Tab-separated table of N, CA and C in Angstrom:
chain	number	residue	atom	x	y	z
N	1064	MET	N	-80.831	211.382	73.060
N	1064	MET	CA	-81.007	210.740	74.471
N	1064	MET	C	-80.952	211.793	75.414
N	1065	GLY	N	-81.816	211.795	76.495
N	1065	GLY	CA	-81.578	212.935	77.435
N	1065	GLY	C	-80.761	212.229	78.686
N	1066	PRO	N	-80.183	213.204	79.497
N	1066	PRO	CA	-79.305	212.599	80.660
N	1066	PRO	C	-79.953	211.666	81.433
N	1067	GLU	N	-81.334	211.605	81.525
N	1067	GLU	CA	-81.997	210.527	82.376
N	1067	GLU	C	-81.796	209.113	81.735
N	1068	HIS	N	-81.360	209.062	80.584
N	1068	HIS	CA	-81.346	207.698	79.865
N	1068	HIS	C	-79.740	207.280	79.870
N	1069	ARG	N	-78.741	208.024	80.275
N	1069	ARG	CA	-77.384	207.770	80.440
N	1069	ARG	C	-77.227	206.603	81.468
N	1070	ALA	N	-76.209	205.746	81.081
N	1070	ALA	CA	-75.825	204.827	81.967
N	1070	ALA	C	-75.083	205.384	83.164
N	1071	TRP	N	-75.337	204.639	84.468
N	1071	TRP	CA	-74.616	205.118	85.461
N	1071	TRP	C	-73.229	204.936	85.436
N	1072	VAL	N	-72.456	205.964	85.840
N	1072	VAL	CA	-71.017	205.881	85.891
N	1072	VAL	C	-70.499	206.011	87.369
N	1073	PRO	N	-69.611	205.038	87.743
N	1073	PRO	CA	-69.200	205.138	89.106
N	1073	PRO	C	-68.394	206.378	89.392
N	1074	PRO	N	-68.286	206.929	90.452
N	1074	PRO	CA	-67.670	208.068	90.907
N	1074	PRO	C	-66.127	207.918	90.750
N	1075	ALA	N	-65.515	208.946	90.628
N	1075	ALA	CA	-63.832	208.914	90.422
N	1075	ALA	C	-63.253	208.238	91.789
N	1076	TRP	N	-63.924	208.515	92.943
N	1076	TRP	CA	-63.361	208.033	93.949
N	1076	TRP	C	-63.153	206.434	94.146
N	1077	VAL	N	-64.028	205.740	93.282
N	1077	VAL	CA	-63.976	204.297	93.215
N	1077	VAL	C	-62.574	204.018	92.566
N	1078	ALA	N	-62.389	204.637	91.518
N	1078	ALA	CA	-61.161	204.498	90.757
N	1078	ALA	C	-59.861	204.669	91.524
N	1079	TRP	N	-59.956	205.801	92.142
N	1079	TRP	CA	-58.809	206.205	93.150
N	1079	TRP	C	-58.608	205.100	94.290
N	1080	GLY	N	-59.897	204.619	94.733
N	1080	GLY	CA	-59.786	203.598	95.601
N	1080	GLY	C	-59.051	202.347	95.266
N	1081	ALA	N	-59.259	201.958	93.977
N	1081	ALA	CA	-58.624	200.913	93.394
N	1081	ALA	C	-56.998	201.298	93.377
N	1082	VAL	N	-56.680	202.427	93.021
N	1082	VAL	CA	-55.233	202.897	92.949
N	1082	VAL	C	-54.654	202.711	94.371
N	1083	VAL	N	-55.432	203.295	95.420
N	1083	VAL	CA	-54.754	203.143	96.871
N	1083	VAL	C	-54.688	201.764	97.293
N	1084	ALA	N	-55.762	200.913	96.961
N	1084	ALA	CA	-55.641	199.531	97.552
N	1084	ALA	C	-54.501	198.814	96.919
N	1085	ALA	N	-54.264	198.932	95.549
N	1085	ALA	CA	-53.030	198.278	94.880
N	1085	ALA	C	-51.881	198.864	95.572
N	1086	PHE	N	-51.648	200.020	95.564
N	1086	PHE	CA	-50.154	200.580	96.012
N	1086	PHE	C	-50.102	200.252	97.560
N	1087	ALA	N	-51.175	200.388	98.385
N	1087	ALA	CA	-50.842	200.061	99.854
N	1087	ALA	C	-50.599	198.510	99.912
N	1088	PHE	N	-51.346	197.689	98.997
N	1088	PHE	CA	-50.902	196.199	99.275
N	1088	PHE	C	-49.540	195.946	98.742
N	1089	ALA	N	-49.138	196.725	97.702
N	1089	ALA	CA	-47.669	196.553	97.142
N	1089	ALA	C	-46.701	196.890	98.241
N	1090	ALA	N	-47.033	197.918	99.046
N	1090	ALA	CA	-46.237	198.419	100.072
N	1090	ALA	C	-45.917	197.349	101.189
N	1091	VAL	N	-47.056	196.501	101.421
N	1091	VAL	CA	-46.955	195.430	102.342
N	1091	VAL	C	-45.991	194.402	101.746
N	1092	SER	N	-46.169	194.106	100.570
N	1092	SER	CA	-45.460	192.979	99.726
N	1092	SER	C	-43.871	193.418	99.688
N	1093	LEU	N	-43.672	194.728	99.635
N	1093	LEU	CA	-42.334	195.266	99.549
N	1093	LEU	C	-41.697	194.837	100.854
N	1094	LEU	N	-42.340	195.313	101.942
N	1094	LEU	CA	-42.012	195.080	103.237
N	1094	LEU	C	-41.427	193.695	103.564
N	1095	TRP	N	-42.368	192.646	103.077
N	1095	TRP	CA	-42.007	191.222	103.348
N	1095	TRP	C	-41.044	190.796	102.363
N	1096	ALA	N	-40.984	191.397	101.042
N	1096	ALA	CA	-40.087	190.874	100.104
N	1096	ALA	C	-38.669	191.212	100.606
N	1097	THR	N	-38.536	192.242	101.357
N	1097	THR	CA	-37.184	192.641	101.741
N	1097	THR	C	-36.821	192.012	103.083
N	1098	GLY	N	-37.509	191.123	103.558
N	1098	GLY	CA	-37.150	190.191	104.649
N	1098	GLY	C	-37.846	190.644	106.049
N	1099	SER	N	-38.559	191.702	106.004
N	1099	SER	CA	-39.105	192.130	107.201
N	1099	SER	C	-40.048	191.013	107.833
N	1100	THR	N	-39.982	191.142	109.094
N	1100	THR	CA	-40.976	190.093	109.691
N	1100	THR	C	-42.165	190.804	110.526
N	1101	LEU	N	-42.212	192.127	110.295
N	1101	LEU	CA	-43.254	192.935	110.813
N	1101	LEU	C	-44.643	192.510	110.389
N	1102	GLY	N	-45.528	192.230	111.197
N	1102	GLY	CA	-46.946	191.700	110.823
N	1102	GLY	C	-47.065	190.314	110.440
N	1103	LEU	N	-45.933	189.615	110.381
N	1103	LEU	CA	-46.106	188.216	110.040
N	1103	LEU	C	-47.037	187.245	110.849
N	1104	ASP	N	-47.093	187.757	112.069
N	1104	ASP	CA	-47.837	187.084	113.070
N	1104	ASP	C	-49.328	187.126	112.579
N	1105	THR	N	-49.645	188.172	111.682
N	1105	THR	CA	-51.079	188.297	111.428
N	1105	THR	C	-51.398	187.310	110.280
N	1106	LEU	N	-50.554	186.684	109.754
N	1106	LEU	CA	-50.674	185.626	108.563
N	1106	LEU	C	-50.795	184.229	109.261
N	1107	GLY	N	-49.766	183.951	110.190
N	1107	GLY	CA	-49.662	182.655	110.962
N	1107	GLY	C	-49.342	181.592	109.931
N	1108	GLY	N	-49.289	180.356	110.448
N	1108	GLY	CA	-49.034	179.244	109.747
N	1108	GLY	C	-47.542	179.082	108.989
N	1109	THR	N	-47.537	178.377	107.882
N	1109	THR	CA	-46.568	178.068	107.232
N	1109	THR	C	-45.900	179.414	106.673
N	1110	VAL	N	-46.738	180.415	106.304
N	1110	VAL	CA	-46.135	181.628	105.762
N	1110	VAL	C	-45.458	182.355	106.781
N	1111	GLU	N	-45.940	182.344	107.963
N	1111	GLU	CA	-45.213	183.187	109.006
N	1111	GLU	C	-43.926	182.477	109.351
N	1112	ARG	N	-43.876	181.070	109.469
N	1112	ARG	CA	-42.833	180.348	109.616
N	1112	ARG	C	-41.591	180.689	108.718
N	1113	LEU	N	-41.987	180.452	107.347
N	1113	LEU	CA	-41.085	180.625	106.286
N	1113	LEU	C	-40.701	182.186	106.258
N	1114	GLY	N	-41.584	183.140	106.590
N	1114	GLY	CA	-41.157	184.431	106.481
N	1114	GLY	C	-40.056	184.602	107.555
N	1115	ARG	N	-40.291	184.165	108.655
N	1115	ARG	CA	-39.252	184.272	109.879
N	1115	ARG	C	-37.959	183.716	109.691
N	1116	ALA	N	-38.078	182.779	108.839
N	1116	ALA	CA	-36.688	181.835	108.446
N	1116	ALA	C	-36.039	182.642	107.159
N	1117	ARG	N	-36.752	183.625	106.658
N	1117	ARG	CA	-36.337	184.367	105.487
N	1117	ARG	C	-36.008	183.332	104.213
N	1118	ASP	N	-37.206	182.557	104.161
N	1118	ASP	CA	-36.983	181.390	102.990
N	1118	ASP	C	-36.780	182.140	101.761
N	1119	PRO	N	-35.982	181.831	101.035
N	1119	PRO	CA	-35.736	182.468	99.616
N	1119	PRO	C	-36.942	182.531	98.737
N	1120	ALA	N	-37.700	181.285	98.737
N	1120	ALA	CA	-38.816	181.123	97.816
N	1120	ALA	C	-39.825	182.064	98.351
N	1121	LEU	N	-40.115	182.153	99.519
N	1121	LEU	CA	-41.102	183.126	100.057
N	1121	LEU	C	-40.801	184.556	99.698
N	1122	LEU	N	-39.474	184.892	99.815
N	1122	LEU	CA	-39.016	186.273	99.370
N	1122	LEU	C	-39.292	186.568	97.902
N	1123	VAL	N	-38.922	185.585	97.021
N	1123	VAL	CA	-39.314	185.722	95.807
N	1123	VAL	C	-40.860	185.715	95.500
N	1124	ALA	N	-41.538	184.967	96.111
N	1124	ALA	CA	-42.901	185.004	95.892
N	1124	ALA	C	-43.551	186.423	96.393
N	1125	ASN	N	-43.023	186.971	97.279
N	1125	ASN	CA	-43.334	188.382	97.775
N	1125	ASN	C	-42.932	189.408	96.756
N	1126	GLY	N	-41.706	189.242	96.153
N	1126	GLY	CA	-41.301	190.146	94.967
N	1126	GLY	C	-42.246	189.863	93.904
N	1127	VAL	N	-42.573	188.735	93.322
N	1127	VAL	CA	-43.591	188.642	92.286
N	1127	VAL	C	-44.845	189.379	92.785
N	1128	ALA	N	-45.343	189.048	93.836
N	1128	ALA	CA	-46.589	189.725	94.391
N	1128	ALA	C	-46.364	191.289	94.419
N	1129	LEU	N	-45.268	191.724	94.638
N	1129	LEU	CA	-44.995	193.250	94.619
N	1129	LEU	C	-45.154	193.715	93.173
N	1130	VAL	N	-44.560	192.951	92.224
N	1130	VAL	CA	-44.472	193.363	90.927
N	1130	VAL	C	-45.975	193.349	90.397
N	1131	LEU	N	-46.866	192.344	90.750
N	1131	LEU	CA	-48.232	192.301	90.238
N	1131	LEU	C	-49.001	193.344	90.904
N	1132	LYS	N	-48.858	193.611	92.108
N	1132	LYS	CA	-49.641	194.680	92.727
N	1132	LYS	C	-49.309	195.973	92.332
N	1133	VAL	N	-48.026	196.415	91.989
N	1133	VAL	CA	-47.782	197.601	91.371
N	1133	VAL	C	-48.404	197.682	89.844
N	1134	ALA	N	-48.204	196.598	89.201
N	1134	ALA	CA	-48.904	196.413	87.818
N	1134	ALA	C	-50.405	196.736	88.034
N	1135	GLY	N	-51.040	196.275	89.038
N	1135	GLY	CA	-52.482	196.434	89.416
N	1135	GLY	C	-52.744	198.126	89.649
N	1136	GLY	N	-51.830	198.634	90.341
N	1136	GLY	CA	-51.984	200.099	90.675
N	1136	GLY	C	-51.823	200.926	89.314
N	1137	VAL	N	-50.901	200.647	88.564
N	1137	VAL	CA	-50.564	201.211	87.270
N	1137	VAL	C	-51.870	201.050	86.395
N	1138	LEU	N	-52.404	199.812	86.443
N	1138	LEU	CA	-53.558	199.848	85.565
N	1138	LEU	C	-54.739	200.603	86.026
N	1139	ALA	N	-55.068	200.568	87.443
N	1139	ALA	CA	-55.996	201.429	87.985
N	1139	ALA	C	-55.683	202.848	87.695
N	1140	LEU	N	-54.568	203.270	87.774
N	1140	LEU	CA	-54.156	204.737	87.306
N	1140	LEU	C	-54.562	205.024	86.016
N	1141	ALA	N	-54.244	203.846	85.023
N	1141	ALA	CA	-54.528	204.165	83.530
N	1141	ALA	C	-56.012	204.202	83.560
N	1142	LEU	N	-56.818	203.694	84.325
N	1142	LEU	CA	-58.312	203.794	84.256
N	1142	LEU	C	-58.770	205.097	84.539
N	1143	VAL	N	-58.189	205.903	85.256
N	1143	VAL	CA	-58.806	207.032	85.965
N	1143	VAL	C	-57.998	208.332	85.425
N	1144	GLN	N	-56.784	208.132	84.906
N	1144	GLN	CA	-55.912	209.396	84.567
N	1144	GLN	C	-56.088	209.749	83.109
N	1145	PRO	N	-55.921	210.811	82.622
N	1145	PRO	CA	-56.112	211.244	81.288
N	1145	PRO	C	-55.181	210.554	80.259
N	1146	TRP	N	-53.896	210.259	80.724
N	1146	TRP	CA	-53.074	209.438	79.955
N	1146	TRP	C	-53.616	207.996	79.511
N	1147	GLY	N	-54.336	207.526	80.456
N	1147	GLY	CA	-54.954	206.138	80.107
N	1147	GLY	C	-55.924	206.109	78.905
N	1148	ARG	N	-56.499	207.297	78.667
N	1148	ARG	CA	-57.399	207.391	77.380
N	1148	ARG	C	-56.649	207.235	76.232
N	1149	ARG	N	-55.209	207.350	76.194
N	1149	ARG	CA	-54.424	207.213	74.964
N	1149	ARG	C	-53.995	205.977	74.725
N	1150	LEU	N	-54.284	205.070	75.753
N	1150	LEU	CA	-53.884	203.479	75.487
N	1150	LEU	C	-54.922	202.773	74.842
N	1151	PRO	N	-54.658	201.669	74.208
N	1151	PRO	CA	-55.683	200.868	73.416
N	1151	PRO	C	-56.920	200.507	74.378
N	1152	ARG	N	-58.036	200.823	74.019
N	1152	ARG	CA	-59.177	200.569	74.930
N	1152	ARG	C	-59.536	199.249	75.289
N	1153	ARG	N	-59.506	198.321	74.275
N	1153	ARG	CA	-59.881	196.892	74.516
N	1153	ARG	C	-58.930	196.218	75.418
N	1154	PRO	N	-57.684	196.313	75.118
N	1154	PRO	CA	-56.748	195.542	76.023
N	1154	PRO	C	-56.831	196.077	77.601
N	1155	LEU	N	-57.052	197.430	77.624
N	1155	LEU	CA	-57.081	197.990	79.013
N	1155	LEU	C	-58.420	197.553	79.598
N	1156	LEU	N	-59.431	197.571	78.878
N	1156	LEU	CA	-60.659	196.943	79.646
N	1156	LEU	C	-60.631	195.512	79.897
N	1157	ALA	N	-59.973	194.789	79.044
N	1157	ALA	CA	-59.771	193.405	79.331
N	1157	ALA	C	-58.981	193.117	80.582
N	1158	LEU	N	-57.874	193.864	80.631
N	1158	LEU	CA	-57.061	193.763	81.921
N	1158	LEU	C	-57.849	194.227	83.169
N	1159	GLY	N	-58.592	195.031	82.914
N	1159	GLY	CA	-59.380	195.670	84.101
N	1159	GLY	C	-60.343	194.653	84.630
N	1160	TRP	N	-61.141	194.133	83.591
N	1160	TRP	CA	-62.224	193.307	83.993
N	1160	TRP	C	-61.495	191.903	84.411
N	1161	ALA	N	-60.439	191.554	83.808
N	1161	ALA	CA	-59.933	190.190	84.292
N	1161	ALA	C	-59.142	190.278	85.466
N	1162	GLY	N	-58.530	191.394	85.929
N	1162	GLY	CA	-57.949	191.588	87.182
N	1162	GLY	C	-59.078	191.827	88.271
N	1163	ALA	N	-60.115	192.549	87.947
N	1163	ALA	CA	-61.199	192.498	88.969
N	1163	ALA	C	-61.845	191.164	89.305
N	1164	ALA	N	-62.001	190.360	88.245
N	1164	ALA	CA	-62.572	188.996	88.384
N	1164	ALA	C	-61.756	188.074	89.194
N	1165	VAL	N	-60.456	188.181	89.047
N	1165	VAL	CA	-59.603	187.331	89.678
N	1165	VAL	C	-59.605	187.764	91.098
N	1166	LEU	N	-59.499	188.993	91.350
N	1166	LEU	CA	-59.365	189.543	92.818
N	1166	LEU	C	-60.708	189.262	93.522
N	1167	VAL	N	-61.855	189.410	92.847
N	1167	VAL	CA	-63.097	189.068	93.497
N	1167	VAL	C	-63.287	187.724	93.902
N	1168	VAL	N	-63.063	186.814	92.894
N	1168	VAL	CA	-63.208	185.477	93.168
N	1168	VAL	C	-62.307	184.804	94.225
N	1169	TYR	N	-61.077	185.405	94.137
N	1169	TYR	CA	-60.085	185.018	95.169
N	1169	TYR	C	-60.479	185.445	96.436
N	1170	GLY	N	-60.789	186.600	96.564
N	1170	GLY	CA	-61.271	187.177	97.852
N	1170	GLY	C	-62.396	186.621	98.481
N	1171	LEU	N	-63.384	186.284	97.676
N	1171	LEU	CA	-64.557	185.634	98.116
N	1171	LEU	C	-64.302	184.136	98.530
N	1172	LEU	N	-63.427	183.331	97.733
N	1172	LEU	CA	-63.012	181.992	98.240
N	1172	LEU	C	-62.326	182.069	99.605
N	1173	GLN	N	-61.359	183.090	99.623
N	1173	GLN	CA	-60.600	183.220	100.937
N	1173	GLN	C	-61.536	183.522	102.075
N	1174	VAL	N	-62.156	184.454	101.944
N	1174	VAL	CA	-63.131	185.002	102.916
N	1174	VAL	C	-64.162	183.969	103.357
N	1175	THR	N	-64.664	183.229	102.485
N	1175	THR	CA	-65.629	182.159	102.687
N	1175	THR	C	-64.956	180.909	103.554
N	1176	SER	N	-63.791	180.592	103.015
N	1176	SER	CA	-63.345	179.500	103.588
N	1176	SER	C	-62.771	179.766	105.095
N	1177	LEU	N	-62.266	181.020	105.297
N	1177	LEU	CA	-61.768	181.483	106.655
N	1177	LEU	C	-63.028	181.548	107.465
N	1178	ALA	N	-64.095	182.159	107.099
N	1178	ALA	CA	-65.429	182.047	107.781
N	1178	ALA	C	-65.732	180.822	108.269
N	1179	LEU	N	-65.745	179.742	107.365
N	1179	LEU	CA	-66.083	178.536	107.625
N	1179	LEU	C	-65.053	177.867	108.698
N	1180	VAL	N	-63.947	178.192	108.788
N	1180	VAL	CA	-62.910	177.854	109.738
N	1180	VAL	C	-63.297	178.612	111.011
N	1181	ALA	N	-63.443	179.785	111.059
N	1181	ALA	CA	-63.810	180.587	112.290
N	1181	ALA	C	-65.161	180.006	112.862
N	1182	ALA	N	-66.030	179.523	112.132
N	1182	ALA	CA	-67.409	179.006	112.583
N	1182	ALA	C	-67.245	177.631	112.941
N	1183	HIS	N	-66.007	177.064	112.882
N	1183	HIS	CA	-65.755	175.632	113.227
N	1183	HIS	C	-66.457	174.654	112.383
N	1184	VAL	N	-66.936	175.029	111.210
N	1184	VAL	CA	-67.547	174.149	110.265
N	1184	VAL	C	-66.641	173.339	109.357
N	1185	VAL	N	-65.330	173.974	109.142
N	1185	VAL	CA	-64.257	173.336	108.416
N	1185	VAL	C	-63.048	173.335	109.487
N	1186	VAL	N	-62.336	172.166	109.386
N	1186	VAL	CA	-61.145	172.024	110.200
N	1186	VAL	C	-59.945	172.136	109.089
N	1187	PRO	N	-59.157	173.085	109.282
N	1187	PRO	CA	-58.023	173.192	108.258
N	1187	PRO	C	-56.857	172.311	108.451
N	1188	ASP	N	-56.152	172.119	107.397
N	1188	ASP	CA	-54.965	171.069	107.574
N	1188	ASP	C	-53.851	171.766	108.653
N	1189	GLU	N	-53.849	173.088	108.448
N	1189	GLU	CA	-52.889	173.761	109.319
N	1189	GLU	C	-53.773	174.878	110.168
N	1190	VAL	N	-53.634	174.624	111.487
N	1190	VAL	CA	-54.460	175.499	112.335
N	1190	VAL	C	-53.822	176.861	112.567
N	1191	LEU	N	-54.526	177.898	112.396
N	1191	LEU	CA	-53.950	179.244	112.540
N	1191	LEU	C	-54.272	179.712	113.928
N	1192	SER	N	-53.539	180.549	114.463
N	1192	SER	CA	-53.590	181.282	115.735
N	1192	SER	C	-55.011	181.940	115.609
N	1193	THR	N	-55.601	182.156	116.773
N	1193	THR	CA	-56.889	183.184	116.823
N	1193	THR	C	-56.558	184.424	116.077
N	1194	ARG	N	-55.287	184.941	116.627
N	1194	ARG	CA	-54.953	186.311	116.086
N	1194	ARG	C	-54.759	186.277	114.468
N	1195	ALA	N	-54.004	185.333	113.972
N	1195	ALA	CA	-53.891	185.153	112.500
N	1195	ALA	C	-55.298	185.039	111.809
N	1196	LEU	N	-56.184	184.172	112.347
N	1196	LEU	CA	-57.324	183.866	111.757
N	1196	LEU	C	-58.197	185.079	111.649
N	1197	ARG	N	-58.280	185.948	112.671
N	1197	ARG	CA	-58.920	187.249	112.700
N	1197	ARG	C	-58.413	188.197	111.638
N	1198	TRP	N	-57.057	188.325	111.712
N	1198	TRP	CA	-56.335	189.375	110.815
N	1198	TRP	C	-56.768	188.860	109.350
N	1199	ARG	N	-56.699	187.612	109.059
N	1199	ARG	CA	-56.678	187.173	107.751
N	1199	ARG	C	-58.199	187.262	107.286
N	1200	LEU	N	-59.129	186.987	108.283
N	1200	LEU	CA	-60.575	187.114	107.848
N	1200	LEU	C	-61.015	188.552	107.871
N	1201	LEU	N	-60.472	189.281	108.672
N	1201	LEU	CA	-61.028	190.822	108.669
N	1201	LEU	C	-60.292	191.867	107.847
N	1202	LEU	N	-58.942	191.469	107.438
N	1202	LEU	CA	-58.254	192.464	106.872
N	1202	LEU	C	-57.485	191.683	105.302
N	1203	TRP	N	-56.608	190.926	105.526
N	1203	TRP	CA	-55.906	190.409	104.344
N	1203	TRP	C	-56.722	189.894	103.079
N	1204	GLU	N	-57.561	188.983	103.580
N	1204	GLU	CA	-58.357	188.484	102.466
N	1204	GLU	C	-59.385	189.308	102.002
N	1205	PRO	N	-60.179	189.976	102.868
N	1205	PRO	CA	-61.185	190.917	102.342
N	1205	PRO	C	-60.441	192.014	101.408
N	1206	TRP	N	-59.220	192.272	101.711
N	1206	TRP	CA	-58.459	193.401	101.030
N	1206	TRP	C	-58.564	192.991	99.382
N	1207	PHE	N	-58.362	191.786	99.044
N	1207	PHE	CA	-58.374	191.276	97.756
N	1207	PHE	C	-59.885	191.546	97.144
N	1208	LEU	N	-60.852	191.243	97.893
N	1208	LEU	CA	-62.212	191.355	97.350
N	1208	LEU	C	-62.552	192.780	97.275
N	1209	VAL	N	-62.183	193.801	98.172
N	1209	VAL	CA	-62.428	195.180	98.045
N	1209	VAL	C	-61.766	195.723	96.973
N	1210	TRP	N	-60.432	195.437	96.858
N	1210	TRP	CA	-59.686	195.782	95.657
N	1210	TRP	C	-60.285	195.457	94.374
N	1211	GLY	N	-60.769	194.280	94.302
N	1211	GLY	CA	-61.396	193.746	93.028
N	1211	GLY	C	-62.667	194.547	92.734
N	1212	VAL	N	-63.595	194.608	93.735
N	1212	VAL	CA	-64.819	195.505	93.558
N	1212	VAL	C	-64.390	197.018	93.056
N	1213	LEU	N	-63.316	197.603	93.587
N	1213	LEU	CA	-62.994	198.973	93.319
N	1213	LEU	C	-62.496	198.756	91.859
N	1214	LEU	N	-61.661	197.933	91.482
N	1214	LEU	CA	-61.099	197.842	90.141
N	1214	LEU	C	-62.151	197.567	89.095
N	1215	ALA	N	-63.244	196.772	89.550
N	1215	ALA	CA	-64.401	196.687	88.634
N	1215	ALA	C	-65.090	197.995	88.396
N	1216	GLY	N	-65.248	198.733	89.450
N	1216	GLY	CA	-65.919	199.946	89.327
N	1216	GLY	C	-65.023	200.893	88.517
N	1217	ALA	N	-63.740	200.970	88.651
N	1217	ALA	CA	-62.712	201.873	87.981
N	1217	ALA	C	-62.840	201.454	86.381
N	1218	THR	N	-63.079	200.177	86.184
N	1218	THR	CA	-63.050	199.683	84.775
N	1218	THR	C	-64.328	200.112	84.175
N	1219	LEU	N	-65.364	200.038	84.850
N	1219	LEU	CA	-66.736	200.217	84.222
N	1219	LEU	C	-66.726	201.709	84.049
N	1220	ARG	N	-66.156	202.548	84.970
N	1220	ARG	CA	-66.092	203.937	84.693
N	1220	ARG	C	-65.419	204.451	83.603
N	1221	HIS	N	-64.089	203.863	83.275
N	1221	HIS	CA	-63.524	203.930	82.176
N	1221	HIS	C	-64.268	203.644	80.979
N	1222	GLN	N	-65.004	202.549	80.862
N	1222	GLN	CA	-65.674	201.954	79.757
N	1222	GLN	C	-66.845	203.011	79.469
N	1223	ARG	N	-67.451	203.532	80.527
N	1223	ARG	CA	-68.600	204.218	80.288
N	1223	ARG	C	-68.141	205.667	79.943
N	1224	LEU	N	-67.199	206.105	80.437
N	1224	LEU	CA	-66.687	207.502	79.846
N	1224	LEU	C	-65.882	207.452	78.683
N	1225	ARG	N	-65.357	206.449	78.159
N	1225	ARG	CA	-64.643	206.233	77.044
N	1225	ARG	C	-65.285	205.236	76.140
N	1226	PRO	N	-66.583	205.603	75.412
N	1226	PRO	CA	-67.254	204.570	74.666
N	1226	PRO	C	-66.526	204.051	73.516
N	1227	ALA	N	-66.796	202.992	72.925
N	1227	ALA	CA	-66.062	202.477	71.743
N	1227	ALA	C	-66.382	203.497	70.624
N	1228	SER	N	-65.196	203.722	69.836
N	1228	SER	CA	-65.428	204.561	68.608
N	1228	SER	C	-65.720	203.746	67.385
């Protein structure tokens, strides 16, 4: 088979984008897991209120989110680094595809619901400030979606560059 018949392989920057998205998001969770209130006004609602009160359950939730985001970053690294080729292929691909699916679906649901709120089609149980709504609609929730798309690209890249033996 000639080069014109090879399947398309996403560029390496896609995989590195997944790494950056994961670890940058983990840094935000670290900030909030340690009790910082920096940027909480961009979340609004109950999360902001609990964060400002340094609610232990929210601090633990941010700690769990931190661990998951770091794990997502390590997964993305495994998909792009040479040492990842030494890991079992099927579990690595399964984690990559599952993680990408969860992130994309969650991001789509969140962005869609917030867009409906911003368009005054849906009235939420808890009203967010205009500032929080904008931040969540334009940064926080799309971040999940973008990270998921990048992780899908990283997984596809790994799958195509390391075919089944």
